[in-house]
């Protein structure tokens, strides 16, 4: 502890700080001024408040003055080195430890923290260290039989804490975790042997330590790597180490941001490349990106395109770096996997990563063995561009997109992705390359905090991703469209009843037609355990079996069903902004006429008893296609459905392909002999983020073809007088253009009857 003097003008402020700490130990007055002098230098005003609150909490534990003294002396340095969030973390951890039988370990725990902060160097691994300590405490504490809470303290915890400085100097955080796990698994119920293990006195403890002591620790080489970056790249970097031993779902990757370069806390030797050289390969790649890469907007690229752009940009910056430092080629080449050209089967696997890995390797290895003509062509094009100058990230993006378009196969969408020899261990995750103008559902915003706003509609579901057909490349853009489905809001159902009354004469004519369409014949279904009638033949046979002493057949009932219609219908409504317009010669908007038509159709289908669902759709770019359920298949024609129909509103654009695919998804699940998808729209597909008019028309046509492959008959009712110019390209001859829109309420039910009779 440095003995820094406090100027007279600061005495009043120091007295104020003393009043903020709730601690009455007399010894505190002797050291408090010195502690605060250091804290004022290292901590912000908010940090000082947390510092004093933490000291007060530790004082209230009632475990003596020593833990308070250690906290006051050591925490300013720890918070300054790895972040002020550690102030409350340490205080709360000590408080938690004081409320179980391991309270005697509080002092060695707090004394171990300064060295842990020095060795680990960042808040995240420091947090994991504390997590390891508490895991050891909870798993190695024992209890009396039948008592749920721990009764006896861990004998190994204090010993491990005493050895923590040595252990952290010998092991990575993952290695420490494995060493501790071995001791917990084998010696939890042997207190003395547990004590010997965690104090490094037993032979197996030292053997496991030797087994886990491998690789090159970042903490031992931080100064060397700092000098490497300054000498070769004229760059002063802040390194933030992380451990790979605590991420179960996804292996963390290096990356850099404005706050520093995140790198692994240990690197093992790989293929005769020493761990220190693996660090140099990584930092050389990072430095090249920082010198030559420029962020570009990510929103208009598909995931496949982004992966390709990242690979091409990695190759570009490495090419430029090798011009300055030719020795990097051998280092990177030793760590880069060499994919075998025919190793991936494009008929059974997605080979996009394999193709990109071959390209990347070929840029490093000028004597590469690859013969694929398209691959060789793009390698030559890349080299020609680089020989002309430094090029740019944007130019690499164009080349990468062209590569994807030329090499794409249908099987690239296969979930079975080929990964062998495609992962380059020394490269970062390239998050620095992307700028996200709009937050899409397929982008990672990394460590930026998102403010979650509550949706007005509580029934909204997570997004569903659909591909979109690109007619120019004849391929799908995978996971291109994000569709959000929700239950449509409700209004007054009496409005729909009023519309039905308005069309009472039309309803009477429809009823006469519907009566003829209703199934008239009943079919008997026999051998039912439960049913509406007793099947006498089976019942008598079962009675005879029972009298004879054999097990009777319990299926003595029968039921009936109509012999005839087995139809499932989905009505998909275009709710884009244009349906709010009032057509020439009409007094009502298209939306109001659609409400009347759907009300009549819903009433008619309910009379027939067919399975029937209604949904509306609109879109606001590919990131937000809205799909709103108005009536589900299991719902009757009741006030809930009428209320949703009455509340229909128009807005946004008409991205039809994704809505057709989602409606087909639901309709394909119905058990029906005939499946009919009716689409009611007033114009061609369009959206504000699409300039090519043919793109969404071609995608909608592809969605209709997909529905046809699922056994779904699609039919369009179009209210656009100019629909003949495009509607045939989407639906073939399966459409009807209604020139007199005011007749829609009458025409829609009649069309349904003609299609289902």
JSON list of C-alpha atoms in Angstrom, two decimals, residues 58 248 348 375 519 552 609 650 755:
[
{"chain": "A", "resi": 58, "resn": "UNK", "atom": "CA", "xyz": [-18.15, -6.78, 4.00]},
{"chain": "A", "resi": 248, "resn": "UNK", "atom": "CA", "xyz": [-20.63, -25.07, -24.14]},
{"chain": "A", "resi": 348, "resn": "UNK", "atom": "CA", "xyz": [-25.34, -34.80, -50.40]},
{"chain": "A", "resi": 375, "resn": "UNK", "atom": "CA", "xyz": [-12.11, -21.76, -58.84]},
{"chain": "A", "resi": 519, "resn": "UNK", "atom": "CA", "xyz": [-72.82, -34.18, -48.02]},
{"chain": "A", "resi": 552, "resn": "UNK", "atom": "CA", "xyz": [-63.83, -60.43, -26.01]},
{"chain": "A", "resi": 609, "resn": "UNK", "atom": "CA", "xyz": [-68.48, -27.44, -42.42]},
{"chain": "A", "resi": 650, "resn": "UNK", "atom": "CA", "xyz": [-54.08, -1.56, -44.44]},
{"chain": "A", "resi": 755, "resn": "UNK", "atom": "CA", "xyz": [-63.62, -24.44, -57.02]}
]
